Amino acid sequence: MSTDLSKNAIRIREEVRIAAEKANRDPSEITIVAVSKTFERALMDEAYQLGFRVFGESRVQEIRQKCEQPLPEGAALNMIGPLQTNKIRQLLPYVNVLETVDRPRLIEALAKQLENLQSMLDVMMQVNISGEGQKSGVSQEGASALMKEILTVERLRPTGLMTMAPYDADESTLRRVFGGLKTLRDQLQESHGIALPALSMGMSGDFEIAIAEGSTHIRIGRGLFGRR
Ligand SMILES: *Cc1c(COP(=O)(O)O)cnc(C)c1O
């Protein structure tokens, strides 16, 4: 067992607990998604031993390699990277939640592949709240129309929203981005009459503010596994 990983796990969990307490939230509402991208499969198994059950990966090829041996009982894999439509078929056998639904063409292609497999998929809609040009995700203005498209596909179960904040943003920007995702979630729940419990927001550098703003899934890579 890598001592760094177990030390990091203890530290992150403590920081999550403190951030949750400050926000008057129950830490058990917050899932730490262990972002294992670029790290080898053995480290995922170590993290599993330490109690982590949700893993975040961003490349289909890497997922296929790491999951050649099935993940241990009860482990789940969240896809957090951009997905090309021609990779959907390769991804579906391994993924539990696709966090990066961001465009109509992807929804259409998912519908087709899920129909072939006769299966369902949990998805989150990725929203570019910060408005940065190079970030993926649907625009805030386009979010309601895209959710409507997701809801036309019976095989897709939307569970919530995901966003990425700009790197090195100051606290007020982070609050605006994370608070903006929550507000949008509340609006979409209301206007579409659905439940969207998941708010996937916050990474190693900004999860405390994300928790203060209502995050339910923080995606932690470096903070657990070290530098990439
Ligand atoms: C890599 C990645 C993370 C984890 O980032 P860290 O800074 O290593 O915690 C979270 N979310 C997404 C979408 C990522 O690509």
JSON list of N, CA and C in Angstrom, two decimals, residues 62-121:
[
{"chain": "A", "resi": 62, "resn": "GLU", "atom": "N", "xyz": [-7.72, 4.36, -22.34]},
{"chain": "A", "resi": 62, "resn": "GLU", "atom": "CA", "xyz": [-7.15, 4.07, -21.01]},
{"chain": "A", "resi": 62, "resn": "GLU", "atom": "C", "xyz": [-8.14, 3.27, -20.15]},
{"chain": "A", "resi": 63, "resn": "ILE", "atom": "N", "xyz": [-9.40, 3.58, -20.24]},
{"chain": "A", "resi": 63, "resn": "ILE", "atom": "CA", "xyz": [-10.43, 2.86, -19.48]},
{"chain": "A", "resi": 63, "resn": "ILE", "atom": "C", "xyz": [-10.44, 1.39, -19.91]},
{"chain": "A", "resi": 64, "resn": "ARG", "atom": "N", "xyz": [-10.39, 1.17, -21.21]},
{"chain": "A", "resi": 64, "resn": "ARG", "atom": "CA", "xyz": [-10.42, -0.22, -21.70]},
{"chain": "A", "resi": 64, "resn": "ARG", "atom": "C", "xyz": [-9.22, -1.01, -21.18]},
{"chain": "A", "resi": 65, "resn": "GLN", "atom": "N", "xyz": [-8.06, -0.36, -21.18]},
{"chain": "A", "resi": 65, "resn": "GLN", "atom": "CA", "xyz": [-6.86, -1.05, -20.69]},
{"chain": "A", "resi": 65, "resn": "GLN", "atom": "C", "xyz": [-6.98, -1.36, -19.20]},
{"chain": "A", "resi": 66, "resn": "LYS", "atom": "N", "xyz": [-7.39, -0.35, -18.44]},
{"chain": "A", "resi": 66, "resn": "LYS", "atom": "CA", "xyz": [-7.42, -0.55, -16.98]},
{"chain": "A", "resi": 66, "resn": "LYS", "atom": "C", "xyz": [-8.53, -1.50, -16.55]},
{"chain": "A", "resi": 67, "resn": "CYS", "atom": "N", "xyz": [-9.57, -1.61, -17.36]},
{"chain": "A", "resi": 67, "resn": "CYS", "atom": "CA", "xyz": [-10.71, -2.45, -16.96]},
{"chain": "A", "resi": 67, "resn": "CYS", "atom": "C", "xyz": [-10.68, -3.82, -17.64]},
{"chain": "A", "resi": 68, "resn": "GLU", "atom": "N", "xyz": [-9.55, -4.16, -18.22]},
{"chain": "A", "resi": 68, "resn": "GLU", "atom": "CA", "xyz": [-9.42, -5.51, -18.78]},
{"chain": "A", "resi": 68, "resn": "GLU", "atom": "C", "xyz": [-9.73, -6.53, -17.68]},
{"chain": "A", "resi": 69, "resn": "GLN", "atom": "N", "xyz": [-9.16, -6.29, -16.50]},
{"chain": "A", "resi": 69, "resn": "GLN", "atom": "CA", "xyz": [-9.61, -6.98, -15.29]},
{"chain": "A", "resi": 69, "resn": "GLN", "atom": "C", "xyz": [-10.76, -6.16, -14.73]},
{"chain": "A", "resi": 70, "resn": "PRO", "atom": "N", "xyz": [-11.93, -6.78, -14.55]},
{"chain": "A", "resi": 70, "resn": "PRO", "atom": "CA", "xyz": [-13.07, -5.99, -14.05]},
{"chain": "A", "resi": 70, "resn": "PRO", "atom": "C", "xyz": [-12.73, -5.29, -12.73]},
{"chain": "A", "resi": 71, "resn": "LEU", "atom": "N", "xyz": [-13.31, -4.12, -12.52]},
{"chain": "A", "resi": 71, "resn": "LEU", "atom": "CA", "xyz": [-13.10, -3.42, -11.25]},
{"chain": "A", "resi": 71, "resn": "LEU", "atom": "C", "xyz": [-13.71, -4.26, -10.12]},
{"chain": "A", "resi": 72, "resn": "PRO", "atom": "N", "xyz": [-13.21, -4.10, -8.90]},
{"chain": "A", "resi": 72, "resn": "PRO", "atom": "CA", "xyz": [-13.75, -4.90, -7.80]},
{"chain": "A", "resi": 72, "resn": "PRO", "atom": "C", "xyz": [-15.23, -4.60, -7.53]},
{"chain": "A", "resi": 73, "resn": "GLU", "atom": "N", "xyz": [-15.83, -5.52, -6.85]},
{"chain": "A", "resi": 73, "resn": "GLU", "atom": "CA", "xyz": [-17.26, -5.47, -6.49]},
{"chain": "A", "resi": 73, "resn": "GLU", "atom": "C", "xyz": [-17.68, -4.08, -5.98]},
{"chain": "A", "resi": 74, "resn": "GLY", "atom": "N", "xyz": [-18.69, -3.52, -6.60]},
{"chain": "A", "resi": 74, "resn": "GLY", "atom": "CA", "xyz": [-19.24, -2.26, -6.09]},
{"chain": "A", "resi": 74, "resn": "GLY", "atom": "C", "xyz": [-18.51, -1.02, -6.55]},
{"chain": "A", "resi": 75, "resn": "ALA", "atom": "N", "xyz": [-17.44, -1.17, -7.30]},
{"chain": "A", "resi": 75, "resn": "ALA", "atom": "CA", "xyz": [-16.74, 0.01, -7.81]},
{"chain": "A", "resi": 75, "resn": "ALA", "atom": "C", "xyz": [-17.48, 0.54, -9.04]},
{"chain": "A", "resi": 76, "resn": "ALA", "atom": "N", "xyz": [-17.48, 1.85, -9.20]},
{"chain": "A", "resi": 76, "resn": "ALA", "atom": "CA", "xyz": [-18.15, 2.47, -10.34]},
{"chain": "A", "resi": 76, "resn": "ALA", "atom": "C", "xyz": [-17.18, 3.37, -11.08]},
{"chain": "A", "resi": 77, "resn": "LEU", "atom": "N", "xyz": [-17.43, 3.49, -12.37]},
{"chain": "A", "resi": 77, "resn": "LEU", "atom": "CA", "xyz": [-16.56, 4.32, -13.18]},
{"chain": "A", "resi": 77, "resn": "LEU", "atom": "C", "xyz": [-17.35, 5.48, -13.80]},
{"chain": "A", "resi": 78, "resn": "ASN", "atom": "N", "xyz": [-16.90, 6.69, -13.52]},
{"chain": "A", "resi": 78, "resn": "ASN", "atom": "CA", "xyz": [-17.52, 7.88, -14.11]},
{"chain": "A", "resi": 78, "resn": "ASN", "atom": "C", "xyz": [-16.61, 8.40, -15.21]},
{"chain": "A", "resi": 79, "resn": "MET", "atom": "N", "xyz": [-17.19, 8.59, -16.40]},
{"chain": "A", "resi": 79, "resn": "MET", "atom": "CA", "xyz": [-16.44, 9.19, -17.49]},
{"chain": "A", "resi": 79, "resn": "MET", "atom": "C", "xyz": [-16.54, 10.70, -17.34]},
{"chain": "A", "resi": 80, "resn": "ILE", "atom": "N", "xyz": [-15.37, 11.36, -17.19]},
{"chain": "A", "resi": 80, "resn": "ILE", "atom": "CA", "xyz": [-15.38, 12.81, -16.95]},
{"chain": "A", "resi": 80, "resn": "ILE", "atom": "C", "xyz": [-14.70, 13.59, -18.06]},
{"chain": "A", "resi": 81, "resn": "GLY", "atom": "N", "xyz": [-14.27, 12.86, -19.11]},
{"chain": "A", "resi": 81, "resn": "GLY", "atom": "CA", "xyz": [-13.63, 13.55, -20.22]},
{"chain": "A", "resi": 81, "resn": "GLY", "atom": "C", "xyz": [-14.58, 13.71, -21.40]},
{"chain": "A", "resi": 82, "resn": "PRO", "atom": "N", "xyz": [-14.19, 14.54, -22.37]},
{"chain": "A", "resi": 82, "resn": "PRO", "atom": "CA", "xyz": [-15.02, 14.70, -23.57]},
{"chain": "A", "resi": 82, "resn": "PRO", "atom": "C", "xyz": [-15.12, 13.37, -24.32]},
{"chain": "A", "resi": 83, "resn": "LEU", "atom": "N", "xyz": [-16.29, 13.10, -24.87]},
{"chain": "A", "resi": 83, "resn": "LEU", "atom": "CA", "xyz": [-16.50, 11.81, -25.54]},
{"chain": "A", "resi": 83, "resn": "LEU", "atom": "C", "xyz": [-16.83, 12.02, -27.01]},
{"chain": "A", "resi": 84, "resn": "GLN", "atom": "N", "xyz": [-16.07, 11.35, -27.87]},
{"chain": "A", "resi": 84, "resn": "GLN", "atom": "CA", "xyz": [-16.36, 11.36, -29.30]},
{"chain": "A", "resi": 84, "resn": "GLN", "atom": "C", "xyz": [-17.41, 10.30, -29.59]},
{"chain": "A", "resi": 85, "resn": "THR", "atom": "N", "xyz": [-18.30, 10.58, -30.53]},
{"chain": "A", "resi": 85, "resn": "THR", "atom": "CA", "xyz": [-19.39, 9.62, -30.78]},
{"chain": "A", "resi": 85, "resn": "THR", "atom": "C", "xyz": [-18.85, 8.27, -31.25]},
{"chain": "A", "resi": 86, "resn": "ASN", "atom": "N", "xyz": [-17.72, 8.27, -31.95]},
{"chain": "A", "resi": 86, "resn": "ASN", "atom": "CA", "xyz": [-17.22, 6.98, -32.44]},
{"chain": "A", "resi": 86, "resn": "ASN", "atom": "C", "xyz": [-16.56, 6.13, -31.36]},
{"chain": "A", "resi": 87, "resn": "LYS", "atom": "N", "xyz": [-16.51, 6.64, -30.13]},
{"chain": "A", "resi": 87, "resn": "LYS", "atom": "CA", "xyz": [-15.94, 5.86, -29.02]},
{"chain": "A", "resi": 87, "resn": "LYS", "atom": "C", "xyz": [-17.02, 5.34, -28.06]},
{"chain": "A", "resi": 88, "resn": "ILE", "atom": "N", "xyz": [-18.26, 5.70, -28.31]},
{"chain": "A", "resi": 88, "resn": "ILE", "atom": "CA", "xyz": [-19.33, 5.34, -27.38]},
{"chain": "A", "resi": 88, "resn": "ILE", "atom": "C", "xyz": [-19.43, 3.84, -27.18]},
{"chain": "A", "resi": 89, "resn": "ARG", "atom": "N", "xyz": [-19.39, 3.11, -28.29]},
{"chain": "A", "resi": 89, "resn": "ARG", "atom": "CA", "xyz": [-19.59, 1.66, -28.21]},
{"chain": "A", "resi": 89, "resn": "ARG", "atom": "C", "xyz": [-18.50, 1.00, -27.36]},
{"chain": "A", "resi": 90, "resn": "GLN", "atom": "N", "xyz": [-17.28, 1.51, -27.50]},
{"chain": "A", "resi": 90, "resn": "GLN", "atom": "CA", "xyz": [-16.17, 0.96, -26.70]},
{"chain": "A", "resi": 90, "resn": "GLN", "atom": "C", "xyz": [-16.29, 1.31, -25.22]},
{"chain": "A", "resi": 91, "resn": "LEU", "atom": "N", "xyz": [-16.90, 2.45, -24.95]},
{"chain": "A", "resi": 91, "resn": "LEU", "atom": "CA", "xyz": [-16.98, 2.91, -23.56]},
{"chain": "A", "resi": 91, "resn": "LEU", "atom": "C", "xyz": [-18.10, 2.23, -22.77]},
{"chain": "A", "resi": 92, "resn": "LEU", "atom": "N", "xyz": [-19.24, 2.05, -23.41]},
{"chain": "A", "resi": 92, "resn": "LEU", "atom": "CA", "xyz": [-20.45, 1.65, -22.67]},
{"chain": "A", "resi": 92, "resn": "LEU", "atom": "C", "xyz": [-20.31, 0.43, -21.76]},
{"chain": "A", "resi": 93, "resn": "PRO", "atom": "N", "xyz": [-19.54, -0.60, -22.15]},
{"chain": "A", "resi": 93, "resn": "PRO", "atom": "CA", "xyz": [-19.45, -1.76, -21.25]},
{"chain": "A", "resi": 93, "resn": "PRO", "atom": "C", "xyz": [-18.81, -1.44, -19.90]},
{"chain": "A", "resi": 94, "resn": "TYR", "atom": "N", "xyz": [-18.10, -0.32, -19.80]},
{"chain": "A", "resi": 94, "resn": "TYR", "atom": "CA", "xyz": [-17.31, -0.05, -18.60]},
{"chain": "A", "resi": 94, "resn": "TYR", "atom": "C", "xyz": [-17.86, 1.08, -17.74]},
{"chain": "A", "resi": 95, "resn": "VAL", "atom": "N", "xyz": [-18.72, 1.91, -18.31]},
{"chain": "A", "resi": 95, "resn": "VAL", "atom": "CA", "xyz": [-19.03, 3.17, -17.64]},
{"chain": "A", "resi": 95, "resn": "VAL", "atom": "C", "xyz": [-20.34, 3.07, -16.84]},
{"chain": "A", "resi": 96, "resn": "ASN", "atom": "N", "xyz": [-20.35, 3.69, -15.66]},
{"chain": "A", "resi": 96, "resn": "ASN", "atom": "CA", "xyz": [-21.56, 3.75, -14.84]},
{"chain": "A", "resi": 96, "resn": "ASN", "atom": "C", "xyz": [-22.27, 5.09, -15.00]},
{"chain": "A", "resi": 97, "resn": "VAL", "atom": "N", "xyz": [-21.49, 6.15, -15.07]},
{"chain": "A", "resi": 97, "resn": "VAL", "atom": "CA", "xyz": [-22.07, 7.48, -15.26]},
{"chain": "A", "resi": 97, "resn": "VAL", "atom": "C", "xyz": [-21.23, 8.22, -16.30]},
{"chain": "A", "resi": 98, "resn": "LEU", "atom": "N", "xyz": [-21.90, 8.76, -17.28]},
{"chain": "A", "resi": 98, "resn": "LEU", "atom": "CA", "xyz": [-21.23, 9.63, -18.25]},
{"chain": "A", "resi": 98, "resn": "LEU", "atom": "C", "xyz": [-21.52, 11.06, -17.82]},
{"chain": "A", "resi": 99, "resn": "GLU", "atom": "N", "xyz": [-20.47, 11.76, -17.34]},
{"chain": "A", "resi": 99, "resn": "GLU", "atom": "CA", "xyz": [-20.68, 13.10, -16.76]},
{"chain": "A", "resi": 99, "resn": "GLU", "atom": "C", "xyz": [-20.62, 14.22, -17.80]},
{"chain": "A", "resi": 100, "resn": "THR", "atom": "N", "xyz": [-20.34, 13.86, -19.05]},
{"chain": "A", "resi": 100, "resn": "THR", "atom": "CA", "xyz": [-19.97, 14.91, -20.02]},
{"chain": "A", "resi": 100, "resn": "THR", "atom": "C", "xyz": [-20.90, 14.99, -21.22]},
{"chain": "A", "resi": 101, "resn": "VAL", "atom": "N", "xyz": [-22.18, 14.82, -21.00]},
{"chain": "A", "resi": 101, "resn": "VAL", "atom": "CA", "xyz": [-23.12, 15.00, -22.11]},
{"chain": "A", "resi": 101, "resn": "VAL", "atom": "C", "xyz": [-23.24, 16.49, -22.40]},
{"chain": "A", "resi": 102, "resn": "ASP", "atom": "N", "xyz": [-22.90, 16.88, -23.61]},
{"chain": "A", "resi": 102, "resn": "ASP", "atom": "CA", "xyz": [-22.77, 18.31, -23.90]},
{"chain": "A", "resi": 102, "resn": "ASP", "atom": "C", "xyz": [-23.30, 18.75, -25.26]},
{"chain": "A", "resi": 103, "resn": "ARG", "atom": "N", "xyz": [-23.86, 17.79, -26.05]},
{"chain": "A", "resi": 103, "resn": "ARG", "atom": "CA", "xyz": [-24.32, 18.22, -27.38]},
{"chain": "A", "resi": 103, "resn": "ARG", "atom": "C", "xyz": [-25.33, 17.22, -27.94]},
{"chain": "A", "resi": 104, "resn": "PRO", "atom": "N", "xyz": [-26.23, 17.71, -28.82]},
{"chain": "A", "resi": 104, "resn": "PRO", "atom": "CA", "xyz": [-27.29, 16.86, -29.35]},
{"chain": "A", "resi": 104, "resn": "PRO", "atom": "C", "xyz": [-26.77, 15.61, -30.08]},
{"chain": "A", "resi": 105, "resn": "ARG", "atom": "N", "xyz": [-25.71, 15.76, -30.86]},
{"chain": "A", "resi": 105, "resn": "ARG", "atom": "CA", "xyz": [-25.22, 14.63, -31.63]},
{"chain": "A", "resi": 105, "resn": "ARG", "atom": "C", "xyz": [-24.77, 13.47, -30.73]},
{"chain": "A", "resi": 106, "resn": "LEU", "atom": "N", "xyz": [-24.21, 13.82, -29.60]},
{"chain": "A", "resi": 106, "resn": "LEU", "atom": "CA", "xyz": [-23.78, 12.78, -28.64]},
{"chain": "A", "resi": 106, "resn": "LEU", "atom": "C", "xyz": [-25.02, 12.06, -28.08]},
{"chain": "A", "resi": 107, "resn": "ILE", "atom": "N", "xyz": [-26.05, 12.82, -27.80]},
{"chain": "A", "resi": 107, "resn": "ILE", "atom": "CA", "xyz": [-27.29, 12.23, -27.26]},
{"chain": "A", "resi": 107, "resn": "ILE", "atom": "C", "xyz": [-27.90, 11.26, -28.28]},
{"chain": "A", "resi": 108, "resn": "GLU", "atom": "N", "xyz": [-27.94, 11.69, -29.54]},
{"chain": "A", "resi": 108, "resn": "GLU", "atom": "CA", "xyz": [-28.49, 10.82, -30.60]},
{"chain": "A", "resi": 108, "resn": "GLU", "atom": "C", "xyz": [-27.69, 9.53, -30.72]},
{"chain": "A", "resi": 109, "resn": "ALA", "atom": "N", "xyz": [-26.37, 9.67, -30.69]},
{"chain": "A", "resi": 109, "resn": "ALA", "atom": "CA", "xyz": [-25.52, 8.49, -30.85]},
{"chain": "A", "resi": 109, "resn": "ALA", "atom": "C", "xyz": [-25.62, 7.57, -29.64]},
{"chain": "A", "resi": 110, "resn": "LEU", "atom": "N", "xyz": [-25.75, 8.15, -28.46]},
{"chain": "A", "resi": 110, "resn": "LEU", "atom": "CA", "xyz": [-25.93, 7.33, -27.25]},
{"chain": "A", "resi": 110, "resn": "LEU", "atom": "C", "xyz": [-27.25, 6.56, -27.34]},
{"chain": "A", "resi": 111, "resn": "ALA", "atom": "N", "xyz": [-28.30, 7.26, -27.80]},
{"chain": "A", "resi": 111, "resn": "ALA", "atom": "CA", "xyz": [-29.62, 6.61, -27.90]},
{"chain": "A", "resi": 111, "resn": "ALA", "atom": "C", "xyz": [-29.53, 5.38, -28.78]},
{"chain": "A", "resi": 112, "resn": "LYS", "atom": "N", "xyz": [-28.85, 5.53, -29.88]},
{"chain": "A", "resi": 112, "resn": "LYS", "atom": "CA", "xyz": [-28.75, 4.43, -30.84]},
{"chain": "A", "resi": 112, "resn": "LYS", "atom": "C", "xyz": [-27.99, 3.24, -30.24]},
{"chain": "A", "resi": 113, "resn": "GLN", "atom": "N", "xyz": [-26.85, 3.53, -29.63]},
{"chain": "A", "resi": 113, "resn": "GLN", "atom": "CA", "xyz": [-26.04, 2.44, -29.07]},
{"chain": "A", "resi": 113, "resn": "GLN", "atom": "C", "xyz": [-26.74, 1.77, -27.88]},
{"chain": "A", "resi": 114, "resn": "LEU", "atom": "N", "xyz": [-27.43, 2.56, -27.07]},
{"chain": "A", "resi": 114, "resn": "LEU", "atom": "CA", "xyz": [-28.12, 1.99, -25.91]},
{"chain": "A", "resi": 114, "resn": "LEU", "atom": "C", "xyz": [-29.29, 1.13, -26.37]},
{"chain": "A", "resi": 115, "resn": "GLU", "atom": "N", "xyz": [-29.92, 1.53, -27.45]},
{"chain": "A", "resi": 115, "resn": "GLU", "atom": "CA", "xyz": [-31.01, 0.73, -28.01]},
{"chain": "A", "resi": 115, "resn": "GLU", "atom": "C", "xyz": [-30.46, -0.62, -28.48]},
{"chain": "A", "resi": 116, "resn": "ASN", "atom": "N", "xyz": [-29.34, -0.59, -29.16]},
{"chain": "A", "resi": 116, "resn": "ASN", "atom": "CA", "xyz": [-28.71, -1.85, -29.61]},
{"chain": "A", "resi": 116, "resn": "ASN", "atom": "C", "xyz": [-28.43, -2.78, -28.44]},
{"chain": "A", "resi": 117, "resn": "LEU", "atom": "N", "xyz": [-27.94, -2.18, -27.35]},
{"chain": "A", "resi": 117, "resn": "LEU", "atom": "CA", "xyz": [-27.57, -2.98, -26.17]},
{"chain": "A", "resi": 117, "resn": "LEU", "atom": "C", "xyz": [-28.76, -3.25, -25.26]},
{"chain": "A", "resi": 118, "resn": "GLN", "atom": "N", "xyz": [-29.88, -2.59, -25.53]},
{"chain": "A", "resi": 118, "resn": "GLN", "atom": "CA", "xyz": [-31.06, -2.69, -24.66]},
{"chain": "A", "resi": 118, "resn": "GLN", "atom": "C", "xyz": [-30.70, -2.35, -23.22]},
{"chain": "A", "resi": 119, "resn": "SER", "atom": "N", "xyz": [-29.91, -1.25, -23.05]},
{"chain": "A", "resi": 119, "resn": "SER", "atom": "CA", "xyz": [-29.54, -0.88, -21.68]},
{"chain": "A", "resi": 119, "resn": "SER", "atom": "C", "xyz": [-29.75, 0.60, -21.42]},
{"chain": "A", "resi": 120, "resn": "MET", "atom": "N", "xyz": [-29.64, 0.95, -20.15]},
{"chain": "A", "resi": 120, "resn": "MET", "atom": "CA", "xyz": [-29.85, 2.32, -19.68]},
{"chain": "A", "resi": 120, "resn": "MET", "atom": "C", "xyz": [-28.50, 2.92, -19.31]},
{"chain": "A", "resi": 121, "resn": "LEU", "atom": "N", "xyz": [-28.44, 4.25, -19.24]},
{"chain": "A", "resi": 121, "resn": "LEU", "atom": "CA", "xyz": [-27.21, 4.89, -18.79]},
{"chain": "A", "resi": 121, "resn": "LEU", "atom": "C", "xyz": [-27.53, 6.13, -17.96]}
]
